[in-house]
Amino acid sequence: MTHQHTSDPHHFETRAIHAGNTADPLTGAVVPPIYQVSTYKQDGVGGLRGGYEYSRSANPTRTALEENLAALEGGRRGLAFASGLAAEDCLLRTLLAPGDHVVIPNDAYGGTFRLFAKVVSRWGVDFSVADTSDPAAVQAALTPRTKAIWVETPSNPLLNITDIAQLAGIARSAGVRLVVDNTFASPYLQQPLALGADVVVHSTTKYMGGHSDVVGGALIVDDAELADELAYHQNAMGAVAGPFDAWLVLRGIKTLAVRMDRHSENATRITEMLTSHPRVSKVLYPGLPEHPGHEVAAKQMKAFGGMISFQVKDGEEAAVAVCDRAKLFTLGESLGGVESLIEHPGRMTHASAAGSALEVPSDLVRLSVGIESADDLLADLQQALG
Ligand SMILES: *Cc1c(COP(=O)(O)O)cnc(C)c1O
């Protein structure tokens, strides 16, 4: 098994299709088979074929995905997990010990916040909430016990933008690690390791898988020592991606570049409609020139992605009604699939942040804009807004 891909000379679109996807040595199958197996015949005691001994430790389908993930994020090593939160849990238990402290964003994925607030905190790990789009606020939140700064950009669901390169500078001078949750952008739109981050986190459930048919997570790092520590914990804790789930993510990634282009184009057309709609008070999308993070997003992202949030003029009940009336936009949690989704974060994805510093506005609606016809999507939203 090799995990070295920092030298892959190909462009992103090519790496997405070919990295890790070598033809099956036995049959020549051009797609890596689903190695639905737990254990491997040894050629004499300890005589492992290709390093495989037990599928929690390594499985060839998962290896294919992990090599692909490393190549796409430009890291030395990728690790695939059963979910995004399983990846986060492995990362936190690898990096932190009781007494340590983490700076987390005031606008994080609800499940990430819950992991810190309800789970990790019980093990003596402390955290502070900061507006990570404001470098001074992050600097002020650092303590001598801080081990990591956690960033989500664009953030969920407020689409705030954090300057990754700037925070990497702050993290480096403080001697702490910068973790970037790159789920919303995907490596096609944004490359955190190249901007100075130490760890990239993904919920591969979202854009990487891209078809709303799998739950998965990933960590990608370039530091060899950290890679080994994470791989050790991945095996020791065991929340790995199963072979079929790994295969589905690997399959989804092949079209990531074309999908992200279309998600971004469709989202741009929808924001044009929403910004001039009389029932919409505010549109949150980093592609809009008036978005406070627009310049940073334009600098660190290739396009602005498929996620849009907006506030409805008449308040919470009106926002809920828009979600209920949408037809083509399916009412549901999650995001990043080819089909468009709509949701009310306050009552759905971010309900667990109610009453905390991460509570979201009650009149907020979040869209995951799919890759259907933009005309059909616009018509559906217009009828839903009434
Ligand atoms: C969904 C999501 C997660 C959690 O991933 P799961 O696969 O649901 O465990 C983490 N971060 C972000 C930004 C997400 O959208």
Tab-separated table of C-alpha atoms and ligand atoms in Angstrom:
chain	number	residue	atom	x	y	z
A	1	MET	CA	0.000	0.000	0.000
A	2	THR	CA	1.256	3.433	-0.821
A	3	HIS	CA	-0.296	6.671	0.270
A	4	GLN	CA	2.095	9.079	-1.393
A	5	HIS	CA	0.367	11.318	-3.878
A	6	THR	CA	1.775	14.739	-3.352
A	7	SER	CA	3.641	14.343	-6.642
A	8	ASP	CA	0.672	13.414	-8.893
A	9	PRO	CA	1.278	15.697	-11.895
A	10	HIS	CA	-2.288	15.580	-13.294
A	11	HIS	CA	-5.003	18.182	-13.123
A	12	PHE	CA	-7.817	17.870	-10.587
A	13	GLU	CA	-10.390	16.419	-13.016
A	14	THR	CA	-7.932	13.698	-14.020
A	15	ARG	CA	-6.912	12.869	-10.465
A	16	ALA	CA	-10.597	12.631	-9.468
A	17	ILE	CA	-11.052	9.823	-11.992
A	18	HIS	CA	-7.694	8.066	-11.872
A	19	ALA	CA	-6.015	8.495	-8.461
A	20	GLY	CA	-6.400	5.248	-6.511
A	21	ASN	CA	-8.374	3.763	-9.406
A	22	THR	CA	-5.846	1.309	-10.803
A	23	ALA	CA	-7.231	-1.557	-12.885
A	24	ASP	CA	-7.845	-4.714	-10.826
A	25	PRO	CA	-4.642	-6.819	-11.046
A	26	LEU	CA	-6.594	-10.102	-11.245
A	27	THR	CA	-9.175	-9.309	-13.945
A	28	GLY	CA	-8.342	-5.905	-15.381
A	29	ALA	CA	-11.675	-4.501	-14.156
A	30	VAL	CA	-11.328	-0.750	-14.722
A	31	VAL	CA	-13.272	0.098	-11.585
A	32	PRO	CA	-11.872	-1.064	-8.227
A	33	PRO	CA	-14.020	-3.997	-7.069
A	34	ILE	CA	-16.045	-3.863	-3.858
A	35	TYR	CA	-13.867	-6.079	-1.688
A	36	GLN	CA	-16.729	-7.168	0.574
A	37	VAL	CA	-14.483	-9.159	2.871
A	38	SER	CA	-13.336	-9.093	6.487
A	39	THR	CA	-10.153	-11.192	6.423
A	40	TYR	CA	-7.383	-12.251	4.013
A	41	LYS	CA	-5.546	-15.527	3.397
A	42	GLN	CA	-1.936	-15.289	4.551
A	43	ASP	CA	0.883	-16.982	2.654
A	44	GLY	CA	2.386	-18.488	5.772
A	45	VAL	CA	2.087	-16.790	9.163
A	46	GLY	CA	2.511	-13.041	8.657
A	47	GLY	CA	2.754	-13.426	4.873
A	48	LEU	CA	0.325	-10.665	3.928
A	49	ARG	CA	-0.591	-9.993	0.292
A	50	GLY	CA	-0.314	-6.256	-0.321
A	51	GLY	CA	-0.429	-5.549	3.402
A	52	TYR	CA	-4.024	-6.719	3.893
A	53	GLU	CA	-4.801	-8.688	7.022
A	54	TYR	CA	-8.187	-7.549	8.394
A	55	SER	CA	-10.635	-5.017	6.909
A	56	ARG	CA	-10.808	-2.702	9.907
A	57	SER	CA	-7.073	-2.136	9.469
A	58	ALA	CA	-7.179	-1.911	5.665
A	59	ASN	CA	-9.436	-2.949	2.795
A	60	PRO	CA	-8.500	-2.528	-0.896
A	61	THR	CA	-11.687	-0.632	-1.819
A	62	ARG	CA	-11.125	1.742	1.075
A	63	THR	CA	-7.446	2.093	0.125
A	64	ALA	CA	-8.525	3.156	-3.371
A	65	LEU	CA	-10.738	5.876	-1.880
A	66	GLU	CA	-8.092	6.966	0.635
A	67	GLU	CA	-5.462	7.351	-2.097
A	68	ASN	CA	-7.959	9.302	-4.173
A	69	LEU	CA	-8.823	11.623	-1.265
A	70	ALA	CA	-5.142	12.306	-0.590
A	71	ALA	CA	-4.557	13.125	-4.264
A	72	LEU	CA	-7.549	15.489	-4.433
A	73	GLU	CA	-6.622	17.481	-1.325
A	74	GLY	CA	-2.898	17.435	-2.096
A	75	GLY	CA	-2.034	15.591	1.133
A	76	ARG	CA	0.243	12.703	1.947
A	77	ARG	CA	-2.555	10.609	3.388
A	78	GLY	CA	-6.342	10.270	3.285
A	79	LEU	CA	-8.392	8.256	5.767
A	80	ALA	CA	-12.000	7.211	5.179
A	81	PHE	CA	-14.524	6.862	7.999
A	82	ALA	CA	-18.098	5.677	8.553
A	83	SER	CA	-19.354	9.282	8.766
A	84	GLY	CA	-18.123	12.843	8.950
A	85	LEU	CA	-18.618	12.855	12.709
A	86	ALA	CA	-16.668	9.596	13.063
A	87	ALA	CA	-13.791	11.309	11.246
A	88	GLU	CA	-14.066	14.331	13.565
A	89	ASP	CA	-14.149	12.094	16.643
A	90	CYS	CA	-11.013	10.266	15.512
A	91	LEU	CA	-9.269	13.572	14.866
A	92	LEU	CA	-10.198	15.061	18.246
A	93	ARG	CA	-9.162	11.985	20.204
A	94	THR	CA	-5.876	11.887	18.300
A	95	LEU	CA	-5.021	15.567	18.779
A	96	LEU	CA	-6.362	16.258	22.259
A	97	ALA	CA	-5.983	15.223	25.874
A	98	PRO	CA	-7.814	16.332	29.039
A	99	GLY	CA	-6.989	19.972	29.793
A	100	ASP	CA	-6.632	20.948	26.141
A	101	HIS	CA	-8.634	23.691	24.467
A	102	VAL	CA	-9.961	24.264	20.938
A	103	VAL	CA	-11.278	27.395	19.231
A	104	ILE	CA	-14.408	26.564	17.260
A	105	PRO	CA	-16.468	28.764	14.916
A	106	ASN	CA	-19.636	30.552	16.043
A	107	ASP	CA	-21.291	29.060	12.979
A	108	ALA	CA	-20.347	25.381	12.872
A	109	TYR	CA	-22.267	22.371	11.649
A	110	GLY	CA	-24.735	21.518	14.449
A	111	GLY	CA	-23.329	18.011	14.906
A	112	THR	CA	-19.778	19.347	15.214
A	113	PHE	CA	-20.916	21.758	17.919
A	114	ARG	CA	-22.760	18.926	19.698
A	115	LEU	CA	-19.626	16.758	19.569
A	116	PHE	CA	-17.669	19.492	21.362
A	117	ALA	CA	-20.410	20.610	23.734
A	118	LYS	CA	-21.874	17.277	24.785
A	119	VAL	CA	-19.263	14.602	24.167
A	120	VAL	CA	-15.676	15.853	24.060
A	121	SER	CA	-16.304	18.325	26.916
A	122	ARG	CA	-17.060	15.369	29.224
A	123	TRP	CA	-13.475	14.203	28.702
A	124	GLY	CA	-11.991	17.442	29.964
A	125	VAL	CA	-11.529	19.185	26.630
A	126	ASP	CA	-12.597	22.784	26.686
A	127	PHE	CA	-13.569	25.033	23.786
A	128	SER	CA	-14.226	28.684	23.007
A	129	VAL	CA	-16.564	29.925	20.314
A	130	ALA	CA	-15.210	32.668	18.039
A	131	ASP	CA	-16.165	34.389	14.809
A	132	THR	CA	-13.425	32.793	12.689
A	133	SER	CA	-14.006	35.303	9.881
A	134	ASP	CA	-12.447	37.850	12.276
A	135	PRO	CA	-8.743	37.046	12.838
A	136	ALA	CA	-8.599	39.315	15.912
A	137	ALA	CA	-11.438	37.338	17.520
A	138	VAL	CA	-9.592	34.069	16.897
A	139	GLN	CA	-6.356	35.517	18.276
A	140	ALA	CA	-8.193	36.688	21.395
A	141	ALA	CA	-9.736	33.244	21.937
A	142	LEU	CA	-6.349	31.478	22.032
A	143	THR	CA	-5.135	30.286	25.436
A	144	PRO	CA	-1.874	28.612	26.477
A	145	ARG	CA	-3.863	25.337	26.449
A	146	THR	CA	-5.174	25.753	22.879
A	147	LYS	CA	-4.218	22.869	20.603
A	148	ALA	CA	-6.333	23.549	17.529
A	149	ILE	CA	-8.373	26.116	15.640
A	150	TRP	CA	-11.404	24.631	13.879
A	151	VAL	CA	-12.753	26.353	10.780
A	152	GLU	CA	-15.670	25.767	8.456
A	153	THR	CA	-15.625	27.841	5.289
A	154	PRO	CA	-18.104	28.428	3.758
A	155	SER	CA	-19.904	27.798	7.033
A	156	ASN	CA	-23.124	25.970	7.675
A	157	PRO	CA	-25.729	27.458	7.440
A	158	LEU	CA	-24.719	31.135	7.386
A	159	LEU	CA	-22.159	30.820	4.542
A	160	ASN	CA	-19.599	32.901	6.405
A	161	ILE	CA	-16.122	32.943	4.906
A	162	THR	CA	-12.873	32.534	6.823
A	163	ASP	CA	-9.511	33.468	5.312
A	164	ILE	CA	-7.707	30.119	5.548
A	165	ALA	CA	-4.234	31.457	4.733
A	166	GLN	CA	-4.564	34.202	7.355
A	167	LEU	CA	-5.689	31.791	10.077
A	168	ALA	CA	-2.922	29.374	9.077
A	169	GLY	CA	-0.484	32.171	9.897
A	170	ILE	CA	-2.109	32.737	13.304
A	171	ALA	CA	-2.140	28.989	14.017
A	172	ARG	CA	1.510	28.608	13.017
A	173	SER	CA	2.751	31.437	15.227
A	174	ALA	CA	0.699	30.098	18.159
A	175	GLY	CA	2.003	26.561	17.591
A	176	VAL	CA	-1.511	25.125	17.202
A	177	ARG	CA	-3.079	23.125	14.408
A	178	LEU	CA	-5.535	24.526	11.889
A	179	VAL	CA	-8.378	22.163	11.003
A	180	VAL	CA	-10.616	23.040	8.036
A	181	ASP	CA	-13.959	21.358	7.432
A	182	ASN	CA	-14.008	21.506	3.610
A	183	THR	CA	-17.399	19.804	3.201
A	184	PHE	CA	-19.217	22.807	1.687
A	185	ALA	CA	-16.545	23.702	-0.864
A	186	SER	CA	-15.106	20.284	-1.750
A	187	PRO	CA	-11.471	20.029	-2.888
A	188	TYR	CA	-12.503	21.079	-6.391
A	189	LEU	CA	-13.391	24.571	-5.184
A	190	GLN	CA	-10.940	24.969	-2.296
A	191	GLN	CA	-7.598	23.454	-1.268
A	192	PRO	CA	-7.046	24.100	2.465
A	193	LEU	CA	-3.726	22.215	2.765
A	194	ALA	CA	-2.194	24.366	0.017
A	195	LEU	CA	-3.414	27.435	1.947
A	196	GLY	CA	-1.589	26.273	5.089
A	197	ALA	CA	-4.146	24.141	6.967
A	198	ASP	CA	-2.886	21.062	8.822
A	199	VAL	CA	-5.974	18.861	8.583
A	200	VAL	CA	-8.897	18.725	6.156
A	201	VAL	CA	-12.177	17.222	7.381
A	202	HIS	CA	-14.996	16.040	5.138
A	203	SER	CA	-18.443	14.696	5.442
A	204	THR	CA	-18.199	12.684	2.198
A	205	THR	CA	-21.958	12.202	2.622
A	206	LYS	CA	-22.324	15.571	0.896
A	207	TYR	CA	-20.614	16.761	-2.318
A	208	MET	CA	-17.968	14.023	-2.471
A	209	GLY	CA	-20.554	11.222	-2.584
A	210	GLY	CA	-22.865	13.638	-4.356
A	211	HIS	CA	-25.900	11.379	-4.819
A	212	SER	CA	-27.506	11.270	-1.341
A	213	ASP	CA	-26.939	7.523	-1.174
A	214	VAL	CA	-24.089	7.119	1.326
A	215	VAL	CA	-22.901	8.415	4.711
A	216	GLY	CA	-19.143	8.807	5.084
A	217	GLY	CA	-16.318	10.973	6.356
A	218	ALA	CA	-12.667	11.670	5.704
A	219	LEU	CA	-9.511	13.222	7.095
A	220	ILE	CA	-6.635	14.337	4.876
A	221	VAL	CA	-3.227	15.479	6.156
A	222	ASP	CA	0.191	16.102	4.720
A	223	ASP	CA	2.273	15.775	7.906
A	224	ALA	CA	3.686	12.226	7.952
A	225	GLU	CA	3.795	11.904	11.734
A	226	LEU	CA	0.228	13.126	12.175
A	227	ALA	CA	-0.853	10.805	9.340
A	228	ASP	CA	0.570	7.825	11.219
A	229	GLU	CA	-1.065	8.856	14.497
A	230	LEU	CA	-4.439	9.278	12.795
A	231	ALA	CA	-4.142	5.948	10.976
A	232	TYR	CA	-3.270	4.309	14.290
A	233	HIS	CA	-6.391	5.767	15.921
A	234	GLN	CA	-8.570	4.977	12.892
A	235	ASN	CA	-7.703	1.303	13.363
A	236	ALA	CA	-7.709	1.413	17.167
A	237	MET	CA	-11.141	3.090	17.319
A	238	GLY	CA	-12.571	1.310	14.296
A	239	ALA	CA	-15.157	3.688	12.764
A	240	VAL	CA	-13.962	2.918	9.227
A	241	ALA	CA	-15.836	3.261	5.944
A	242	GLY	CA	-17.190	-0.100	4.790
A	243	PRO	CA	-16.193	-1.379	1.320
A	244	PHE	CA	-19.493	-0.573	-0.415
A	245	ASP	CA	-19.668	2.895	1.151
A	246	ALA	CA	-16.063	3.563	0.107
A	247	TRP	CA	-16.921	2.413	-3.418
A	248	LEU	CA	-19.949	4.728	-3.620
A	249	VAL	CA	-17.886	7.753	-2.553
A	250	LEU	CA	-15.122	6.861	-5.006
A	251	ARG	CA	-17.726	6.575	-7.764
A	252	GLY	CA	-19.305	9.907	-6.813
A	253	ILE	CA	-15.966	11.720	-6.820
A	254	LYS	CA	-15.401	10.943	-10.517
A	255	THR	CA	-17.990	13.577	-11.455
A	256	LEU	CA	-17.178	16.020	-8.640
A	257	ALA	CA	-15.663	18.677	-10.926
A	258	VAL	CA	-18.555	18.808	-13.403
A	259	ARG	CA	-21.114	18.653	-10.620
A	260	MET	CA	-19.507	21.511	-8.644
A	261	ASP	CA	-19.406	23.686	-11.762
A	262	ARG	CA	-23.139	23.121	-12.325
A	263	HIS	CA	-24.039	23.507	-8.619
A	264	SER	CA	-22.240	26.861	-8.646
A	265	GLU	CA	-23.885	28.046	-11.899
A	266	ASN	CA	-27.375	27.088	-10.741
A	267	ALA	CA	-26.832	28.713	-7.343
A	268	THR	CA	-25.693	31.934	-9.012
A	269	ARG	CA	-28.906	32.077	-11.090
A	270	ILE	CA	-31.023	31.439	-8.002
A	271	THR	CA	-29.346	34.188	-5.982
A	272	GLU	CA	-30.103	36.611	-8.824
A	273	MET	CA	-33.806	35.827	-8.414
A	274	LEU	CA	-33.772	35.800	-4.600
A	275	THR	CA	-31.955	39.131	-4.188
A	276	SER	CA	-34.751	40.915	-6.084
A	277	HIS	CA	-37.664	38.983	-4.561
A	278	PRO	CA	-40.009	41.114	-2.403
A	279	ARG	CA	-40.510	38.384	0.239
A	280	VAL	CA	-36.788	37.838	0.816
A	281	SER	CA	-35.039	40.164	3.277
A	282	LYS	CA	-31.480	38.867	2.922
A	283	VAL	CA	-29.552	36.407	0.752
A	284	LEU	CA	-26.403	34.776	2.133
A	285	TYR	CA	-24.117	33.588	-0.667
A	286	PRO	CA	-20.374	34.246	-0.916
A	287	GLY	CA	-20.690	34.882	-4.658
A	288	LEU	CA	-22.657	38.079	-4.024
A	289	PRO	CA	-20.431	41.192	-4.105
A	290	GLU	CA	-22.194	42.539	-0.990
A	291	HIS	CA	-21.353	39.375	1.023
A	292	PRO	CA	-18.767	40.418	3.674
A	293	GLY	CA	-16.553	37.441	2.738
A	294	HIS	CA	-16.843	37.880	-1.015
A	295	GLU	CA	-13.288	39.039	-1.643
A	296	VAL	CA	-11.727	36.306	0.473
A	297	ALA	CA	-13.970	33.688	-1.141
A	298	ALA	CA	-13.023	34.923	-4.609
A	299	LYS	CA	-9.370	34.598	-3.629
A	300	GLN	CA	-9.466	31.136	-2.051
A	301	MET	CA	-12.294	29.425	-3.980
A	302	LYS	CA	-12.572	28.499	-7.638
A	303	ALA	CA	-16.346	29.173	-7.617
A	304	PHE	CA	-18.878	29.831	-4.851
A	305	GLY	CA	-20.615	26.466	-4.573
A	306	GLY	CA	-24.192	25.274	-4.381
A	307	MET	CA	-25.281	26.324	-0.883
A	308	ILE	CA	-27.494	29.381	-0.381
A	309	SER	CA	-29.255	30.605	2.737
A	310	PHE	CA	-31.847	33.376	2.799
A	311	GLN	CA	-34.050	35.133	5.307
A	312	VAL	CA	-37.774	35.474	4.749
A	313	LYS	CA	-39.333	38.897	5.456
A	314	ASP	CA	-42.331	37.709	7.444
A	315	GLY	CA	-40.414	35.639	10.002
A	316	GLU	CA	-40.226	32.057	11.194
A	317	GLU	CA	-43.684	30.769	10.201
A	318	ALA	CA	-43.295	32.267	6.728
A	319	ALA	CA	-39.868	30.603	6.368
A	320	VAL	CA	-41.328	27.247	7.412
A	321	ALA	CA	-44.182	27.733	4.914
A	322	VAL	CA	-41.712	28.326	2.060
A	323	CYS	CA	-40.021	25.011	2.926
A	324	ASP	CA	-43.402	23.244	3.034
A	325	ARG	CA	-44.582	24.649	-0.328
A	326	ALA	CA	-41.443	23.745	-2.293
A	327	LYS	CA	-41.930	20.671	-4.493
A	328	LEU	CA	-38.875	20.153	-6.674
A	329	PHE	CA	-36.685	21.287	-3.769
A	330	THR	CA	-37.173	18.297	-1.482
A	331	LEU	CA	-37.717	19.137	2.184
A	332	GLY	CA	-34.877	17.382	3.952
A	333	GLU	CA	-31.647	17.584	5.892
A	334	SER	CA	-28.221	17.016	4.370
A	335	LEU	CA	-26.874	18.649	1.212
A	336	GLY	CA	-24.533	18.267	-1.705
A	337	GLY	CA	-26.499	15.761	-3.780
A	338	VAL	CA	-27.521	16.115	-7.419
A	339	GLU	CA	-31.109	16.763	-6.275
A	340	SER	CA	-32.049	20.107	-4.750
A	341	LEU	CA	-32.986	20.232	-1.068
A	342	ILE	CA	-34.610	22.867	1.137
A	343	GLU	CA	-34.694	23.051	4.923
A	344	HIS	CA	-35.329	25.240	7.963
A	345	PRO	CA	-32.009	25.093	9.914
A	346	GLY	CA	-33.499	26.442	13.163
A	347	ARG	CA	-35.912	23.511	13.458
A	348	MET	CA	-33.928	20.893	11.541
A	349	THR	CA	-30.142	20.648	11.082
A	350	HIS	CA	-29.281	23.227	13.731
A	351	ALA	CA	-31.969	22.485	16.314
A	352	SER	CA	-29.229	21.177	18.635
A	353	ALA	CA	-27.615	24.650	18.652
A	354	ALA	CA	-30.765	26.345	20.019
A	355	GLY	CA	-30.026	28.596	22.980
A	356	SER	CA	-26.257	28.486	22.340
A	357	ALA	CA	-23.844	30.936	20.754
A	358	LEU	CA	-24.426	29.024	17.528
A	359	GLU	CA	-28.190	29.528	17.374
A	360	VAL	CA	-29.303	30.448	13.836
A	361	PRO	CA	-31.921	33.057	12.817
A	362	SER	CA	-35.450	31.614	12.931
A	363	ASP	CA	-36.436	33.172	9.578
A	364	LEU	CA	-33.594	31.388	7.763
A	365	VAL	CA	-34.102	28.941	4.887
A	366	ARG	CA	-31.199	26.891	3.524
A	367	LEU	CA	-30.982	25.581	-0.027
A	368	SER	CA	-28.727	22.889	-1.377
A	369	VAL	CA	-28.991	23.712	-5.064
A	370	GLY	CA	-28.812	20.587	-7.206
A	371	ILE	CA	-27.885	20.125	-10.832
A	372	GLU	CA	-31.403	20.018	-12.302
A	373	SER	CA	-32.510	22.631	-14.867
A	374	ALA	CA	-32.053	26.055	-13.267
A	375	ASP	CA	-35.323	27.190	-14.927
A	376	ASP	CA	-37.275	24.456	-13.157
A	377	LEU	CA	-35.617	25.268	-9.841
A	378	LEU	CA	-36.393	28.982	-10.212
A	379	ALA	CA	-40.048	28.253	-11.015
A	380	ASP	CA	-40.379	26.029	-7.961
A	381	LEU	CA	-38.855	28.603	-5.603
A	382	GLN	CA	-41.012	31.356	-7.028
A	383	GLN	CA	-44.191	29.384	-6.349
A	384	ALA	CA	-42.923	28.412	-2.883
A	385	LEU	CA	-42.269	32.080	-2.021
A	386	GLY	CA	-45.827	32.861	-3.205
B	1	LIG	C1	-22.850	16.805	7.448
B	1	LIG	C2	-21.705	17.572	7.943
B	1	LIG	C3	-20.831	17.033	8.910
B	1	LIG	C4	-21.070	15.689	9.570
B	1	LIG	O1	-20.971	14.642	8.666
B	1	LIG	P1	-21.820	13.274	8.764
B	1	LIG	O2	-21.400	12.532	7.558
B	1	LIG	O3	-23.271	13.650	8.776
B	1	LIG	O4	-21.425	12.609	10.043
B	1	LIG	C5	-19.731	17.787	9.283
B	1	LIG	N1	-19.507	19.009	8.746
B	1	LIG	C6	-20.335	19.557	7.841
B	1	LIG	C7	-20.029	20.914	7.293
B	1	LIG	C8	-21.453	18.869	7.405
B	1	LIG	O5	-22.277	19.440	6.516
